[in-house]
GROMACS .gro file of C-alpha atoms in nm:
model
  221
    1MET     CA    1   0.000   0.000   0.000
    2ARG     CA    2   0.125   0.348  -0.080
    3PHE     CA    3   0.206   0.600   0.190
    4ASN     CA    4  -0.094   0.825   0.125
    5ARG     CA    5  -0.326   0.525   0.152
    6MET     CA    6  -0.170   0.419   0.480
    7LEU     CA    7  -0.181   0.769   0.624
    8LEU     CA    8  -0.542   0.834   0.527
    9SER     CA    9  -0.661   0.487   0.632
   10THR     CA   10  -0.486   0.509   0.969
   11THR     CA   11  -0.628   0.853   1.038
   12LEU     CA   12  -0.983   0.756   0.945
   13VAL     CA   13  -0.970   0.434   1.144
   14ILE     CA   14  -0.840   0.611   1.456
   15VAL     CA   15  -1.106   0.882   1.430
   16ALA     CA   16  -1.375   0.619   1.378
   17LEU     CA   17  -1.254   0.421   1.680
   18VAL     CA   18  -1.255   0.729   1.904
   19VAL     CA   19  -1.608   0.823   1.794
   20GLN     CA   20  -1.718   0.462   1.834
   21VAL     CA   21  -1.590   0.431   2.190
   22THR     CA   22  -1.667   0.780   2.322
   23VAL     CA   23  -1.998   0.856   2.149
   24LEU     CA   24  -2.175   0.563   1.983
   25ALA     CA   25  -2.104   0.312   2.259
   26ARG     CA   26  -2.251   0.552   2.517
   27LEU     CA   27  -2.583   0.606   2.342
   28GLN     CA   28  -2.727   0.295   2.510
   29LEU     CA   29  -2.933   0.203   2.207
   30PRO     CA   30  -3.131  -0.123   2.221
   31GLY     CA   31  -2.946  -0.418   2.076
   32ALA     CA   32  -2.621  -0.363   1.889
   33VAL     CA   33  -2.399  -0.054   1.867
   34PRO     CA   34  -2.366   0.131   1.532
   35ASP     CA   35  -2.041   0.005   1.382
   36LEU     CA   36  -1.859   0.310   1.246
   37MET     CA   37  -1.539   0.110   1.206
   38LEU     CA   38  -1.716  -0.131   0.973
   39LEU     CA   39  -1.849   0.153   0.757
   40VAL     CA   40  -1.502   0.310   0.728
   41VAL     CA   41  -1.357  -0.023   0.616
   42LEU     CA   42  -1.636  -0.062   0.360
   43GLY     CA   43  -1.584   0.287   0.217
   44LEU     CA   44  -1.209   0.234   0.180
   45ALA     CA   45  -1.256  -0.114   0.033
   46PHE     CA   46  -1.489   0.030  -0.234
   47VAL     CA   47  -1.197   0.247  -0.351
   48TYR     CA   48  -0.887   0.038  -0.279
   49GLY     CA   49  -1.024  -0.304  -0.374
   50HIS     CA   50  -1.014  -0.641  -0.200
   51VAL     CA   51  -0.642  -0.646  -0.112
   52GLY     CA   52  -0.645  -0.299   0.041
   53GLY     CA   53  -0.978  -0.372   0.207
   54ALA     CA   54  -0.837  -0.686   0.371
   55PHE     CA   55  -0.529  -0.506   0.507
   56ILE     CA   56  -0.730  -0.209   0.632
   57GLY     CA   57  -0.992  -0.437   0.786
   58PHE     CA   58  -0.730  -0.639   0.970
   59GLY     CA   59  -0.556  -0.328   1.103
   60ALA     CA   60  -0.882  -0.164   1.208
   61GLY     CA   61  -1.007  -0.480   1.377
   62LEU     CA   62  -0.680  -0.535   1.561
   63LEU     CA   63  -0.685  -0.177   1.685
   64ALA     CA   64  -1.041  -0.227   1.810
   65ASP     CA   65  -0.935  -0.552   1.979
   66LEU     CA   66  -0.659  -0.378   2.173
   67ALA     CA   67  -0.837  -0.054   2.253
   68PRO     CA   68  -1.011  -0.030   2.592
   69PRO     CA   69  -1.266  -0.129   2.707
   70ALA     CA   70  -1.227  -0.439   2.487
   71ASP     CA   71  -1.321  -0.754   2.678
   72HIS     CA   72  -1.255  -1.021   2.415
   73ALA     CA   73  -0.956  -1.207   2.278
   74ALA     CA   74  -0.720  -1.002   2.061
   75GLY     CA   75  -0.750  -1.084   1.693
   76ARG     CA   76  -1.118  -1.175   1.704
   77TYR     CA   77  -1.253  -0.858   1.544
   78ALA     CA   78  -0.943  -0.830   1.326
   79LEU     CA   79  -1.034  -1.158   1.159
   80VAL     CA   80  -1.392  -1.044   1.107
   81LEU     CA   81  -1.306  -0.708   0.952
   82CYS     CA   82  -1.031  -0.862   0.740
   83LEU     CA   83  -1.283  -1.096   0.576
   84ILE     CA   84  -1.544  -0.820   0.543
   85GLY     CA   85  -1.291  -0.581   0.386
   86TYR     CA   86  -1.177  -0.844   0.137
   87LEU     CA   87  -1.531  -0.936   0.031
   88ALA     CA   88  -1.644  -0.572   0.012
   89GLY     CA   89  -1.342  -0.491  -0.205
   90LEU     CA   90  -1.464  -0.745  -0.459
   91ALA     CA   91  -1.771  -0.521  -0.505
   92LYS     CA   92  -1.552  -0.223  -0.602
   93PRO     CA   93  -1.718  -0.034  -0.892
   94GLU     CA   94  -1.541  -0.081  -1.225
   95ASN     CA   95  -1.514   0.292  -1.299
   96GLY     CA   96  -1.493   0.403  -0.937
   97GLN     CA   97  -1.841   0.554  -0.934
   98LEU     CA   98  -2.158   0.444  -0.760
   99ARG     CA   99  -2.451   0.506  -0.994
  100SER     CA  100  -2.715   0.355  -0.768
  101ALA     CA  101  -2.770   0.329  -0.395
  102THR     CA  102  -2.902  -0.026  -0.418
  103GLY     CA  103  -2.566  -0.202  -0.447
  104PRO     CA  104  -2.394  -0.025  -0.156
  105MET     CA  105  -2.701  -0.066   0.065
  106VAL     CA  106  -2.702  -0.439   0.000
  107VAL     CA  107  -2.330  -0.458   0.080
  108VAL     CA  108  -2.377  -0.262   0.405
  109VAL     CA  109  -2.661  -0.486   0.522
  110ALA     CA  110  -2.469  -0.802   0.426
  111ALA     CA  111  -2.156  -0.673   0.600
  112ALA     CA  112  -2.349  -0.583   0.917
  113LEU     CA  113  -2.515  -0.924   0.932
  114GLY     CA  114  -2.199  -1.109   0.833
  115SER     CA  115  -1.976  -0.930   1.084
  116THR     CA  116  -2.223  -0.995   1.368
  117MET     CA  117  -2.254  -1.363   1.283
  118LEU     CA  118  -1.880  -1.408   1.234
  119TYR     CA  119  -1.803  -1.231   1.560
  120ALA     CA  120  -2.052  -1.448   1.747
  121GLY     CA  121  -1.925  -1.761   1.572
  122VAL     CA  122  -1.562  -1.693   1.655
  123GLY     CA  123  -1.668  -1.614   2.012
  124ALA     CA  124  -1.845  -1.947   2.039
  125LEU     CA  125  -1.526  -2.124   1.929
  126VAL     CA  126  -1.325  -1.959   2.206
  127GLY     CA  127  -1.594  -2.011   2.469
  128ASP     CA  128  -1.763  -1.668   2.465
  129THR     CA  129  -2.140  -1.724   2.484
  130SER     CA  130  -2.247  -1.365   2.556
  131ALA     CA  131  -2.428  -1.340   2.222
  132ARG     CA  132  -2.666  -1.616   2.329
  133HIS     CA  133  -2.770  -1.426   2.639
  134VAL     CA  134  -2.828  -1.100   2.449
  135GLY     CA  135  -3.012  -1.268   2.162
  136ILE     CA  136  -2.850  -1.313   1.822
  137GLY     CA  137  -3.171  -1.226   1.637
  138GLY     CA  138  -3.198  -0.885   1.801
  139LEU     CA  139  -2.830  -0.816   1.741
  140LEU     CA  140  -2.860  -0.899   1.372
  141PHE     CA  141  -3.164  -0.676   1.322
  142THR     CA  142  -3.036  -0.375   1.513
  143SER     CA  143  -2.684  -0.390   1.370
  144ALA     CA  144  -2.819  -0.395   1.014
  145LEU     CA  145  -3.065  -0.115   1.091
  146TYR     CA  146  -2.816   0.117   1.264
  147ASP     CA  147  -2.543   0.067   1.003
  148LEU     CA  148  -2.788   0.119   0.718
  149LEU     CA  149  -2.908   0.447   0.869
  150LEU     CA  150  -2.553   0.569   0.929
  151ALA     CA  151  -2.402   0.452   0.600
  152PRO     CA  152  -2.529   0.732   0.366
  153PHE     CA  153  -2.354   0.989   0.587
  154VAL     CA  154  -2.025   0.797   0.621
  155VAL     CA  155  -1.947   0.581   0.317
  156PRO     CA  156  -1.973   0.852   0.044
  157LEU     CA  157  -1.751   1.082   0.250
  158ILE     CA  158  -1.491   0.810   0.306
  159MET     CA  159  -1.488   0.724  -0.065
  160ALA     CA  160  -1.450   1.088  -0.167
  161LEU     CA  161  -1.155   1.136   0.071
  162ALA     CA  162  -0.989   0.815  -0.047
  163ARG     CA  163  -1.024   0.905  -0.413
  164ARG     CA  164  -0.891   1.256  -0.357
  165ALA     CA  165  -0.590   1.114  -0.171
  166GLU     CA  166  -0.530   0.883  -0.468
  167ASN     CA  167  -0.519   1.187  -0.700
  168ASP     CA  168  -0.801   1.031  -0.899
  169PRO     CA  169  -0.886   1.248  -1.204
  170LEU     CA  170  -1.255   1.183  -1.141
  171ALA     CA  171  -1.219   1.329  -0.793
  172ASP     CA  172  -1.074   1.648  -0.944
  173THR     CA  173  -1.336   1.691  -1.215
  174GLN     CA  174  -1.624   1.621  -0.977
  175SER     CA  175  -1.647   1.881  -0.700
  176GLY     CA  176  -1.617   1.714  -0.361
  177GLY     CA  177  -1.702   1.366  -0.486
  178SER     CA  178  -2.053   1.462  -0.594
  179ASP     CA  179  -2.077   1.155  -0.815
  180VAL     CA  180  -2.031   0.934  -0.509
  181ALA     CA  181  -2.306   1.109  -0.316
  182SER     CA  182  -2.538   1.109  -0.614
  183GLY     CA  183  -2.477   0.738  -0.659
  184TRP     CA  184  -2.593   0.679  -0.302
  185MET     CA  185  -2.885   0.918  -0.302
  186SER     CA  186  -3.024   0.877  -0.652
  187SER     CA  187  -2.965   0.714  -0.988
  188GLY     CA  188  -2.854   1.043  -1.145
  189THR     CA  189  -2.494   1.096  -1.256
  190GLY     CA  190  -2.258   1.381  -1.181
  191LEU     CA  191  -2.080   1.328  -1.514
  192SER     CA  192  -2.374   1.443  -1.724
  193ILE     CA  193  -2.397   1.761  -1.517
  194GLY     CA  194  -2.026   1.814  -1.559
  195ASN     CA  195  -2.052   1.768  -1.935
  196GLN     CA  196  -2.337   2.017  -1.955
  197ARG     CA  197  -2.136   2.272  -1.760
  198GLY     CA  198  -1.837   2.214  -1.984
  199GLY     CA  199  -2.052   2.266  -2.293
  200LEU     CA  200  -2.190   2.593  -2.155
  201ARG     CA  201  -1.841   2.717  -2.078
  202LEU     CA  202  -1.719   2.631  -2.428
  203LYS     CA  203  -2.018   2.807  -2.583
  204ALA     CA  204  -1.954   3.120  -2.373
  205ALA     CA  205  -1.587   3.120  -2.477
  206ARG     CA  206  -1.683   3.099  -2.842
  207THR     CA  207  -1.927   3.388  -2.799
  208ARG     CA  208  -1.660   3.606  -2.638
  209ALA     CA  209  -1.415   3.523  -2.920
  210ALA     CA  210  -1.672   3.616  -3.183
  211LYS     CA  211  -1.743   3.948  -3.012
  212ALA     CA  212  -1.371   4.023  -2.991
  213GLY     CA  213  -1.336   3.952  -3.364
  214ARG     CA  214  -1.620   4.187  -3.452
  215ILE     CA  215  -1.472   4.466  -3.236
  216LYS     CA  216  -1.133   4.429  -3.405
  217GLY     CA  217  -1.300   4.446  -3.745
  218VAL     CA  218  -1.477   4.769  -3.654
  219LYS     CA  219  -1.154   4.929  -3.531
  220ARG     CA  220  -0.972   4.839  -3.853
  221LEU     CA  221  -1.247   5.006  -4.057
   0.00000   0.00000   0.00000
């Protein structure tokens, strides 16, 4: 991974972990806790692909395993996020743009359900049966619901930052990653708007050139 990827990924993961521990974990919502770390890994995996997603997922999960007040075996969440990051990276858009919100929403729901089940499954292997007492069904429903509600505010922003750090030409031509947001919120494209603006600018330039030519002709006469 390149240095700018590592720097951006590390910064976003640390910020997400701090918000997760200090804010989201203290909301005392019924069932699961909104998983901001998972959404950050998904957003980066959509840009960096399955290899980058796996590395980022492992690092983010290991950091969450070691950060207080973690009460489970180290490496448990790292394994979960590593697999989620790899699988989410396989869903990376071909041209780097999200034209519809359906695909990312499906990935977010699948990742929320999959991470909860994998975490509970790995816990069962090491003798942690806390998920049984809480109720796995309630955890699955609430984790999918909370992550789905939070995803439209997190994933497009993470993707826009990642693409800008990559010096992606699309990130420069589209102001602030508008194509990413439009892909989440609607089926419209930012490229068509950009093309229309470019056409208007070209037309205005031609008009100014024509006026300048006419003025020069009058002066010569």
